[in-house]
Structure formats: C-alpha cells, structure tokens
PDB file of C-alpha atoms in Angstrom:
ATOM      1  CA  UNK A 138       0.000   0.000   0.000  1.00 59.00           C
ATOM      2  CA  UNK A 139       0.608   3.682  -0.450  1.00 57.00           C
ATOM      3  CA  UNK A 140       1.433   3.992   3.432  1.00 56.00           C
ATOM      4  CA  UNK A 141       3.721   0.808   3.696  1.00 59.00           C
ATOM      5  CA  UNK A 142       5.825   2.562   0.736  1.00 55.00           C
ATOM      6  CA  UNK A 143       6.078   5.558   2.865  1.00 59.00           C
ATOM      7  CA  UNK A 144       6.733   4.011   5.745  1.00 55.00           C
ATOM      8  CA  UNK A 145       9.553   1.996   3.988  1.00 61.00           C
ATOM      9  CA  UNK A 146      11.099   5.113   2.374  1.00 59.00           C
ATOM     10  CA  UNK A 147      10.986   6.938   6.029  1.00 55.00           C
ATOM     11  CA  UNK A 148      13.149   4.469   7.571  1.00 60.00           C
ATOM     12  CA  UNK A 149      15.327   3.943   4.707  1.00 62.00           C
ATOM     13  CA  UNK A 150      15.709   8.146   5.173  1.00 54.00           C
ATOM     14  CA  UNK A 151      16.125   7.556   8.888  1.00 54.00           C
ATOM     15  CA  UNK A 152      19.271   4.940   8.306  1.00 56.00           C
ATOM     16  CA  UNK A 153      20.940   6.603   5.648  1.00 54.00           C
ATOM     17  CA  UNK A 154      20.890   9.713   8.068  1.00 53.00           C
ATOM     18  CA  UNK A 155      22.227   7.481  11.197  1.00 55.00           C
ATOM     19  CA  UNK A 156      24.794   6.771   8.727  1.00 52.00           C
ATOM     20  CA  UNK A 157      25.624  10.381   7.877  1.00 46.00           C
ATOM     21  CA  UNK A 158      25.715  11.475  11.631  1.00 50.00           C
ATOM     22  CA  UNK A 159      27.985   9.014  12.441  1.00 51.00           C
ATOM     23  CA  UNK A 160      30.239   9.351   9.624  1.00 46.00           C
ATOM     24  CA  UNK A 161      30.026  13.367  10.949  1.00 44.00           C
ATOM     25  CA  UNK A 162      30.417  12.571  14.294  1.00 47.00           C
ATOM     26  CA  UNK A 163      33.431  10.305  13.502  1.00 48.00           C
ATOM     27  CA  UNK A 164      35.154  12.882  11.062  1.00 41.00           C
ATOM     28  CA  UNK A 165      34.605  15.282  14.271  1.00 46.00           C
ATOM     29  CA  UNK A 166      36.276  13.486  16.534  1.00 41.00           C
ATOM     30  CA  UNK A 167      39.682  12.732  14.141  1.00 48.00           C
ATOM     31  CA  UNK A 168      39.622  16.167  12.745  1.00 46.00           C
ATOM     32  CA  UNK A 169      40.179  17.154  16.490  1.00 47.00           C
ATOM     33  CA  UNK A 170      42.641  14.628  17.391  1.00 44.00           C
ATOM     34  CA  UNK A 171      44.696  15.503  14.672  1.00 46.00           C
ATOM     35  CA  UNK A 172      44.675  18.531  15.463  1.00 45.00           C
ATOM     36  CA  UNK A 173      46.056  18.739  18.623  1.00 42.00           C
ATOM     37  CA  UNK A 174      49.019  15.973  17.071  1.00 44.00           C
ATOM     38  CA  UNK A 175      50.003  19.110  14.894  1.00 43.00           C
ATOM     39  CA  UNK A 176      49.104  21.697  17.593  1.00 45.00           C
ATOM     40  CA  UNK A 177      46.130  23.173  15.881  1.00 42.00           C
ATOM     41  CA  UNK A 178      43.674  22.686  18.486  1.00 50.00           C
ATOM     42  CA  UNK A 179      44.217  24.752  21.971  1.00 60.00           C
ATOM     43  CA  UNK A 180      44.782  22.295  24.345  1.00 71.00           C
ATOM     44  CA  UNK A 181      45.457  25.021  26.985  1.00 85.00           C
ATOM     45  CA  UNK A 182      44.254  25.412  30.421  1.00 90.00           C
ATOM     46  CA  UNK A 183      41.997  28.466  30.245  1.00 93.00           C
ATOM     47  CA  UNK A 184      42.169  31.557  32.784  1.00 93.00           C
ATOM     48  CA  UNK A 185      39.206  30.433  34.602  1.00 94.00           C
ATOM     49  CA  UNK A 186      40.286  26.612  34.506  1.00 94.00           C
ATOM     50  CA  UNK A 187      43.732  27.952  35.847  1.00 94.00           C
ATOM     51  CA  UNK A 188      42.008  29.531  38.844  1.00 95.00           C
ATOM     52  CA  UNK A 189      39.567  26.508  40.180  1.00 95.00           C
ATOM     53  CA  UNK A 190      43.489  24.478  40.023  1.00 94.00           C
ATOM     54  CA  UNK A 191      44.876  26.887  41.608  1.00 94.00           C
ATOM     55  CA  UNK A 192      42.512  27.050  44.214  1.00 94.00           C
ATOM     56  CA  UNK A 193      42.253  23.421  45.343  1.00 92.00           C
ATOM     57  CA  UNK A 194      46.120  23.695  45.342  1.00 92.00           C
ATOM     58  CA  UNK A 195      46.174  26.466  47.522  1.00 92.00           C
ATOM     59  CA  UNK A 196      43.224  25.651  50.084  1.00 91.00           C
ATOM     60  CA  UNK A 197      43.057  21.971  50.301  1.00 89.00           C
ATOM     61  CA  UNK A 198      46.301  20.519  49.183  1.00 88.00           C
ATOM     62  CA  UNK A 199      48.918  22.923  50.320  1.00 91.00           C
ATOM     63  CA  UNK A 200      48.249  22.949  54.121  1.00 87.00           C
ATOM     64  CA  UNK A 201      51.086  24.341  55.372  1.00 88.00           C
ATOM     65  CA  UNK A 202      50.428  27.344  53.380  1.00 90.00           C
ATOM     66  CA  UNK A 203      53.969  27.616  51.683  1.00 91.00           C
ATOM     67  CA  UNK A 204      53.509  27.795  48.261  1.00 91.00           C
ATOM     68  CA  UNK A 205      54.507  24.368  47.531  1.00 93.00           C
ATOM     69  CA  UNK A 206      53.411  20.460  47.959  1.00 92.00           C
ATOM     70  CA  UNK A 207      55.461  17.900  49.674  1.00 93.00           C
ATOM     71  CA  UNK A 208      54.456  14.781  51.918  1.00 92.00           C
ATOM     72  CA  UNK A 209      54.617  17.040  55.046  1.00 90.00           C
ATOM     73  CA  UNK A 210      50.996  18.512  53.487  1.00 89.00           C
ATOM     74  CA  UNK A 211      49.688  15.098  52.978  1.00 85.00           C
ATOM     75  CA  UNK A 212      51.053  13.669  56.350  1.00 89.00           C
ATOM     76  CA  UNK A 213      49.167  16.570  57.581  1.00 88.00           C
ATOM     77  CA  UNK A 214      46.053  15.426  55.548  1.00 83.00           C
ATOM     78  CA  UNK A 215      46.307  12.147  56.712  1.00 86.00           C
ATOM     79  CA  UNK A 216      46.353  13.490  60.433  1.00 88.00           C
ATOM     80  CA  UNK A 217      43.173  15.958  59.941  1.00 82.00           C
ATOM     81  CA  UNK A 218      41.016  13.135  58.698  1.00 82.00           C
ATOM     82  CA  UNK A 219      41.919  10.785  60.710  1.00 87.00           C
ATOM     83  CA  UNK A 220      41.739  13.113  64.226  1.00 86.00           C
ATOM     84  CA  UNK A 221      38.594  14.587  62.638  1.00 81.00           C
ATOM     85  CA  UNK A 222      36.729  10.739  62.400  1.00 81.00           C
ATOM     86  CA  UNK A 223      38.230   9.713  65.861  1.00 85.00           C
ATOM     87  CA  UNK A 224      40.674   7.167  64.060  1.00 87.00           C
ATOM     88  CA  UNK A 225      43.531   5.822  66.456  1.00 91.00           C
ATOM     89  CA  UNK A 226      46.825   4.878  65.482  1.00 91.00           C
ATOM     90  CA  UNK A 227      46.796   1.407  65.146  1.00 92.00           C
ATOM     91  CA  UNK A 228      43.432   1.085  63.391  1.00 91.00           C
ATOM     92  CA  UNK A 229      41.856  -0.344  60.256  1.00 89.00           C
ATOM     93  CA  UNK A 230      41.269   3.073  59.254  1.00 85.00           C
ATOM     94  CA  UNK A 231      44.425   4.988  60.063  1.00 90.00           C
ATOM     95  CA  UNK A 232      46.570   2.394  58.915  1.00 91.00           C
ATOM     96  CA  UNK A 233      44.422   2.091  55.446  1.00 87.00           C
ATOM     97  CA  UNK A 234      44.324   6.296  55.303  1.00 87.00           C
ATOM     98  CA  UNK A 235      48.172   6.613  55.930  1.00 89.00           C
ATOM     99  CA  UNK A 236      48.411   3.723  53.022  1.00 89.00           C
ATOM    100  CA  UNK A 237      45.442   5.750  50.941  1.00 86.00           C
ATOM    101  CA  UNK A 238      48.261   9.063  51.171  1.00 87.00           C
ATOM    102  CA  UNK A 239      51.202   7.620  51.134  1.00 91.00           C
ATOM    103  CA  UNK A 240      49.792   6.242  46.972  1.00 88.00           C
ATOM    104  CA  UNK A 241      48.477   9.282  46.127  1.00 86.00           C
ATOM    105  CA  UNK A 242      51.397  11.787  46.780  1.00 90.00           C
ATOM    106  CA  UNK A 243      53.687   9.064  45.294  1.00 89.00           C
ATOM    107  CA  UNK A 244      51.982   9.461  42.116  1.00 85.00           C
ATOM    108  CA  UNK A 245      51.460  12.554  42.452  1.00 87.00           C
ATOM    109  CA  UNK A 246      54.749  13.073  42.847  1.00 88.00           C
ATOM    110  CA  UNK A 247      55.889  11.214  39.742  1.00 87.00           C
ATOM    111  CA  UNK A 248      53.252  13.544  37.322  1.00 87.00           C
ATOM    112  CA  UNK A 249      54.029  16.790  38.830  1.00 89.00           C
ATOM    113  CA  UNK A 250      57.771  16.891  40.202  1.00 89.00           C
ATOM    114  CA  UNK A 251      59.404  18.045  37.193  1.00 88.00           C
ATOM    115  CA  UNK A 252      63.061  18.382  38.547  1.00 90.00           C
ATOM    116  CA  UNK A 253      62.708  15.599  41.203  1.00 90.00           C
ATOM    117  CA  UNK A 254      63.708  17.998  44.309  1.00 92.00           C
ATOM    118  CA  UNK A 255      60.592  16.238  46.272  1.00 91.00           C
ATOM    119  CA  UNK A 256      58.524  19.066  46.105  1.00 92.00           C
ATOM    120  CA  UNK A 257      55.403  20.043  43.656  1.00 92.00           C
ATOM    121  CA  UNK A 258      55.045  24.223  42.524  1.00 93.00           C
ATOM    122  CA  UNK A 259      51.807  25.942  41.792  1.00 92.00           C
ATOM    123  CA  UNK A 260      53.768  26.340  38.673  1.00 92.00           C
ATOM    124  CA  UNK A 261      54.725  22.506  37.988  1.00 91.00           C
ATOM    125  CA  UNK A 262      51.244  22.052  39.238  1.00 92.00           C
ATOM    126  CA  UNK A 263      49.627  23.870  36.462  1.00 92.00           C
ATOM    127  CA  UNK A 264      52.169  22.012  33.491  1.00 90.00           C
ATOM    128  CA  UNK A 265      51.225  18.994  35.344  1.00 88.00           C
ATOM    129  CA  UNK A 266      46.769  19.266  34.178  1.00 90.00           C
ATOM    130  CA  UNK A 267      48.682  21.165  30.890  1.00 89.00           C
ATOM    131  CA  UNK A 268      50.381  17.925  30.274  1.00 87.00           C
ATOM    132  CA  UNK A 269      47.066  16.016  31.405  1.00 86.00           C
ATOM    133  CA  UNK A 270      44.743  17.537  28.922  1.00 84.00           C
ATOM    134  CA  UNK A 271      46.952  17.153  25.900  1.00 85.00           C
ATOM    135  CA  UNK A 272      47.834  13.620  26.543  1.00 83.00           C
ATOM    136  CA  UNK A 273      43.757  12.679  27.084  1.00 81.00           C
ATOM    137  CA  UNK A 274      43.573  14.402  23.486  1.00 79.00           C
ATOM    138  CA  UNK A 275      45.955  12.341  21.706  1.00 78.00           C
ATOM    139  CA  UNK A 276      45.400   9.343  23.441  1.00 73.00           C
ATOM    140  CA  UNK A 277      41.194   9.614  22.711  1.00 65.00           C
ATOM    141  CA  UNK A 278      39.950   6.952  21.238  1.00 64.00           C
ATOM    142  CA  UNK A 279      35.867   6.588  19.552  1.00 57.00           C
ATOM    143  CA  UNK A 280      35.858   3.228  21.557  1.00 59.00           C
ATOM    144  CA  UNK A 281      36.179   5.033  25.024  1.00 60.00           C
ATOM    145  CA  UNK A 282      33.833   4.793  27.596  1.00 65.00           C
ATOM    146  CA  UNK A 283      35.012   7.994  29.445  1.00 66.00           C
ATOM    147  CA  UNK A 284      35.970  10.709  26.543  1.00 75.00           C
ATOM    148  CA  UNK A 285      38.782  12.444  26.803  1.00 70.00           C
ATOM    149  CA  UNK A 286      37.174  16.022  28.400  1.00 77.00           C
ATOM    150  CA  UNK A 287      36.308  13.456  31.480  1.00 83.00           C
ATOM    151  CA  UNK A 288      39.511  11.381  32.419  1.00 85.00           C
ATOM    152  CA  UNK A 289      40.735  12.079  35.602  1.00 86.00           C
ATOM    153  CA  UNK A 290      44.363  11.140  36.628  1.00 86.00           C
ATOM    154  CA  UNK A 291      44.794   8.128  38.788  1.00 83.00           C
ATOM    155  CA  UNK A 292      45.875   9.685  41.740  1.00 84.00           C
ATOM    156  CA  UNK A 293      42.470  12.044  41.619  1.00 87.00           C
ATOM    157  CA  UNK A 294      40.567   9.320  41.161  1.00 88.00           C
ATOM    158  CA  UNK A 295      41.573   7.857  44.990  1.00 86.00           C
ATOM    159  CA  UNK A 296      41.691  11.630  46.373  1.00 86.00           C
ATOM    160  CA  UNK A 297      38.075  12.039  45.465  1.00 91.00           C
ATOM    161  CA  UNK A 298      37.289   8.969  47.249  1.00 89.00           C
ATOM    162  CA  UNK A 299      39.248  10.040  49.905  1.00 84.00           C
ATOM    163  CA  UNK A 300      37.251  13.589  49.912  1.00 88.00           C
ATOM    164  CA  UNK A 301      33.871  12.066  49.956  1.00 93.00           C
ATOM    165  CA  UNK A 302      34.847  10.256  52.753  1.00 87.00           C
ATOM    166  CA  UNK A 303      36.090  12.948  54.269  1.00 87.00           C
ATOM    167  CA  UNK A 304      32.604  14.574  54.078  1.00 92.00           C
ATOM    168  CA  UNK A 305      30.215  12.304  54.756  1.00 92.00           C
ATOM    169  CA  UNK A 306      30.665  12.162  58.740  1.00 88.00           C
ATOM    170  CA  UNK A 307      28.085   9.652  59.384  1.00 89.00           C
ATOM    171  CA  UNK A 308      29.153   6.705  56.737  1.00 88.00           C
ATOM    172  CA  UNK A 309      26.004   6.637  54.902  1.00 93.00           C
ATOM    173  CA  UNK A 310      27.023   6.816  51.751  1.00 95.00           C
ATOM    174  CA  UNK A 311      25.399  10.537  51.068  1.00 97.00           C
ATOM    175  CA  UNK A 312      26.579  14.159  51.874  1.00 97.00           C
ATOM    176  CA  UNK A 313      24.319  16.301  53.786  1.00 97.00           C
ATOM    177  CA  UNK A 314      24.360  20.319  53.489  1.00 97.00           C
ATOM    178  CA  UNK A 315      25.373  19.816  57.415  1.00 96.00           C
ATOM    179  CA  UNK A 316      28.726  17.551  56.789  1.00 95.00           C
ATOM    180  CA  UNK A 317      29.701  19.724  54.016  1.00 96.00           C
ATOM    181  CA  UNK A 318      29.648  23.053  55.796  1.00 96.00           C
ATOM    182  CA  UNK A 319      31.452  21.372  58.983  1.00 94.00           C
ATOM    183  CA  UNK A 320      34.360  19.873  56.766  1.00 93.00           C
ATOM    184  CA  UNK A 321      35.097  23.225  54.705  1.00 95.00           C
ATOM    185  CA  UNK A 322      34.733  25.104  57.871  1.00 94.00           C
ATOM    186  CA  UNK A 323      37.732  23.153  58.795  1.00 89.00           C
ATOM    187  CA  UNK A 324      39.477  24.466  55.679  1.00 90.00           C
ATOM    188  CA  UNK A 325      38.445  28.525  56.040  1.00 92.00           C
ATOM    189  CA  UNK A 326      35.116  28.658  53.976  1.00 95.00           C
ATOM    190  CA  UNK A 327      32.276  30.336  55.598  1.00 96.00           C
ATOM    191  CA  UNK A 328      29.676  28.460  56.559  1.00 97.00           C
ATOM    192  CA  UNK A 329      27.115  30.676  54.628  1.00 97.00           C
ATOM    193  CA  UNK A 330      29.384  29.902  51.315  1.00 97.00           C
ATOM    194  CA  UNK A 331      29.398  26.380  52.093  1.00 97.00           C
ATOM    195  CA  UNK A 332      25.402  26.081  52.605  1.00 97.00           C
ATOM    196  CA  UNK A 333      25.188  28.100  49.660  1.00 97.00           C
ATOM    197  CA  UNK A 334      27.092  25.842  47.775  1.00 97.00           C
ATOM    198  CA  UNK A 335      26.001  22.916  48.745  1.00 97.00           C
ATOM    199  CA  UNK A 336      22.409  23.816  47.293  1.00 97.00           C
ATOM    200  CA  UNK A 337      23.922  24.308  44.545  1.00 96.00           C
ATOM    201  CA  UNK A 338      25.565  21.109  43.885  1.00 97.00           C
ATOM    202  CA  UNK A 339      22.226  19.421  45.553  1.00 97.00           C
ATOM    203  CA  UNK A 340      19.665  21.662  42.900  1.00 95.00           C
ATOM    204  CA  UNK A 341      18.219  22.603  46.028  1.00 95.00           C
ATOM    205  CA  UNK A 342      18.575  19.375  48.180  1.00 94.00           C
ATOM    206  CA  UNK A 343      16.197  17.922  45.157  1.00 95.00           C
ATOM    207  CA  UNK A 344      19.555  15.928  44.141  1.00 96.00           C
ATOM    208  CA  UNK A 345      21.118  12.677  46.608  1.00 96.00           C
ATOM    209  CA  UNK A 346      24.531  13.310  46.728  1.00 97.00           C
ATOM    210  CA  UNK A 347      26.236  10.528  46.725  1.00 97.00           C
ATOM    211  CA  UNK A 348      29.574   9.214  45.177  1.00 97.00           C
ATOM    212  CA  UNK A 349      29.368   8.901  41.764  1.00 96.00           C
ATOM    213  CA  UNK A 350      27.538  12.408  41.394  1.00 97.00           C
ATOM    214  CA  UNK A 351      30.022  13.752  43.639  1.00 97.00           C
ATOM    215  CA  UNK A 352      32.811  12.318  41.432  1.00 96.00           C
ATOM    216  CA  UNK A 353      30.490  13.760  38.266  1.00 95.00           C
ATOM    217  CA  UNK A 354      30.734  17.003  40.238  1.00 96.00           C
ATOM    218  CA  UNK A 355      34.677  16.823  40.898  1.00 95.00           C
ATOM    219  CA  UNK A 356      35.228  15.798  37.117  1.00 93.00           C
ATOM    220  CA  UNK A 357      33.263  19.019  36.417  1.00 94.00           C
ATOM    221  CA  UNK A 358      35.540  21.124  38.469  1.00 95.00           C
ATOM    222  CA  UNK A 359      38.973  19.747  38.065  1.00 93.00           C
ATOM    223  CA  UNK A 360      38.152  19.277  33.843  1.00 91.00           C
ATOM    224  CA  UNK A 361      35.733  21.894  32.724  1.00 91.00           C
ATOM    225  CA  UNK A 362      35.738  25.186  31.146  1.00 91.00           C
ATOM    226  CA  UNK A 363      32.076  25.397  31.825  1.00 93.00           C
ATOM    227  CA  UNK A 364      31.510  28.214  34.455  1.00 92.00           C
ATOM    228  CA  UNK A 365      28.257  27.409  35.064  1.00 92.00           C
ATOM    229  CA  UNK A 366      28.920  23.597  35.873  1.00 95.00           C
ATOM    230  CA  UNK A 367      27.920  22.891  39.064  1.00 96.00           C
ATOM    231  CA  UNK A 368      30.931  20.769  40.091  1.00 96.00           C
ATOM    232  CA  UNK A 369      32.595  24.462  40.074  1.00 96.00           C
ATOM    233  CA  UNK A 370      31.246  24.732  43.578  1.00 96.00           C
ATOM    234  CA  UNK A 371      32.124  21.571  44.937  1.00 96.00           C
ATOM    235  CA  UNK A 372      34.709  23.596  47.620  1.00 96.00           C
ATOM    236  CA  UNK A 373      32.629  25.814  48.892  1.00 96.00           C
ATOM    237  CA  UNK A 374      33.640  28.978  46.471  1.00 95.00           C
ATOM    238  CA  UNK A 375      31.422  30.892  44.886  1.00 93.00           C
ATOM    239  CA  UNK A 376      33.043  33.261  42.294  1.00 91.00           C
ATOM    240  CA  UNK A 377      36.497  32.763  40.383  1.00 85.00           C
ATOM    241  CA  UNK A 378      36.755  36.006  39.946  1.00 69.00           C
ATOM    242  CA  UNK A 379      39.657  38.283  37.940  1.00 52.00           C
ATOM    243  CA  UNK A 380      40.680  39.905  41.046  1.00 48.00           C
TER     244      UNK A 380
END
C-alpha cells in the first residue's frame, strides 16, 4: 500500500541519516585529534580553569600554606582526617588512610615533580593538568567509555574517594548540606558559602549526593571550562573572579 511505501522510504531516510551522523560525528572526533598531534587545536588550560586548580592547590592541598606540595601537606592530611573521624593509630582506618596518602602523593609526585627535588610548585602544578589535557587528546579513542574532556588522573581518582569520605561524617554513603559546611569550615570557607554551595551542587537538596555524582561534580571542576557547571562549587567557592 501507499502507506507501507512511505513508511519503507521513512526508515530507509532515517538509516541513511544514522549513517551520515555518524560518519560526521566520527570525522569530528579525528579532525580534532589531529589537530592537537600538529598543535592546531588549543589544548590550553583556560584563565578560569587555571584559577579553580589553583585554588584546590592552595586551600586543600597545600596545608602548610607555603607555596609548595610535599608529603609534610599530605602527612598533615592524613592526620586531619583521621583526628577529625576519631581514628587511632593502630586502626583499620588509620593504617588504610596513611596507606590511601602515602599512593596518592607518590603518584602525584611522579606527574608533577618536574626536577625531582621532592617538592610540587603551583607552577609545575599547572604544566602537570597542561600535560594532562593534551595527553587525554591524543590518546582519545571513539571506543572510550570515558571521553577524553572526562579522564581524571589516577591519583584524583583515589583523592576524590578520599574527599567524599572525608565529608560524609556519618558513613552513609550521602553528603548532607550539614557535613559539608562542617568539613570546609575546617578548611576557612564560611559556613554561609558552604550552605550556599552545597544547594547548589544538591539543585536545592532535590539531588542525593552521593559518590558517583560527587565524582560527576569533581570531574566538572577539576576538567571543565564550563563556568556554570555545578561541580565548580564543589569547595565551597562561589566566584572565580579576575581579582
């Protein structure tokens, strides 16, 4: 009939399109690749990228507050979270959190020392995510699960973890508006910055926080040039401003 013909040529339209997106979609994705393999796609950390980095280096990984990482700021870490969850030496939990450190500033440490003094600059710091973003670029692949704007470095990976256990005080496997302005308060943020923020992140406590958004949210705010993602307020700022 006149309608099975139609139908027939609608689908037919509807594959060859499929086809043509695809083969769009895939010329895309090499066109960019390629591109940054001859350096003709920026693969630079933008201003505003440079200042959420910087931040997180400054607040929450450089505790000692002089200018530069080393294992005394993660040995400090290590004793915050564990003194803050009532974790005696000699437990499951401080011997697995010293372990949990000790891994992630070694590899840290092996991305981001450049000259091997034992020490990690805001500077090296920054070349380090540089160095990130144009390896995830030429090392994309169509077949990926994770595309390349979303990889996070191993370490990251287990300090996220570590961070969302950090937060959630009472081991239920969500964050509460309550946890997260007690744990930034710990780090300087306000506590009306922190409540703020956290209704951000939580579309006003209409989304469950729980790890793999808060890892969503993190990937946001360590990979994206997005500044209206709302991983950007994950620690408790509000504005990266120019000042």
């Amino acid at each position: 009939s006149a309608r099975n013909v139609r139908k027939k040529k609608y689908q037919e339209e509807q594959k060859q399109g499929g086809i043509f997106r695809n083969l769009l979609d895939s010329l895309r994705f090499r066109g960019k690749k390629m591109g940054a393999v001859l350096g003709l796609v920026d693969t630079k950390l933008t201003p505003f990228q440079k200042k959420k980095l910087l931040h997180e280096f400054t607040v929450f990984f450089d505790l000692n507050k002089d200018g530069k990482l080393e294992w005394k700021d993660f040995d400090m870490a290590r004793e915050k979270i564990c003194e803050m969850s009532g974790w005696k030496p000699g437990t499951d939990k401080f011997i697995q959190t010293h372990e949990l450190f000790v891994t992630i500033w070694r590899k840290l440490q092996d991305e981001g020392d450049e000259n091997n003094d034992g020490l990690i600059t805001a500077e090296e710091w920054l070349r380090m995510w540089q160095k990130f973003n144009e390896q995830c670029l030429k090392q994309a692949s169509k077949a990926d699960e994770v595309s390349y704007e979303r990889k996070l470095p191993d370490w990251l990976e287990k300090y996220i973890r570590y961070k969302f256990d950090l937060f959630d005080r009472t081991g239920d496997g969500y964050l509460d508006c309550d946890e997260f302005e007690y744990v930034l308060g710990d780090f300087g943020v306000p506590a009306r910055d922190a409540r703020s923020a956290f209704l951000m992140i939580s579309q006003n406590n209409e989304k469950k926080v729980d790890f793999e958004y808060y890892k969503d949210l993190c990937t946001d705010y360590f990979r994206s040039n997005d500044p209206s993602a709302l991983g950007n307020f994950i620690t408790g700022k509000l504005v990266f401003s120019d000042k």
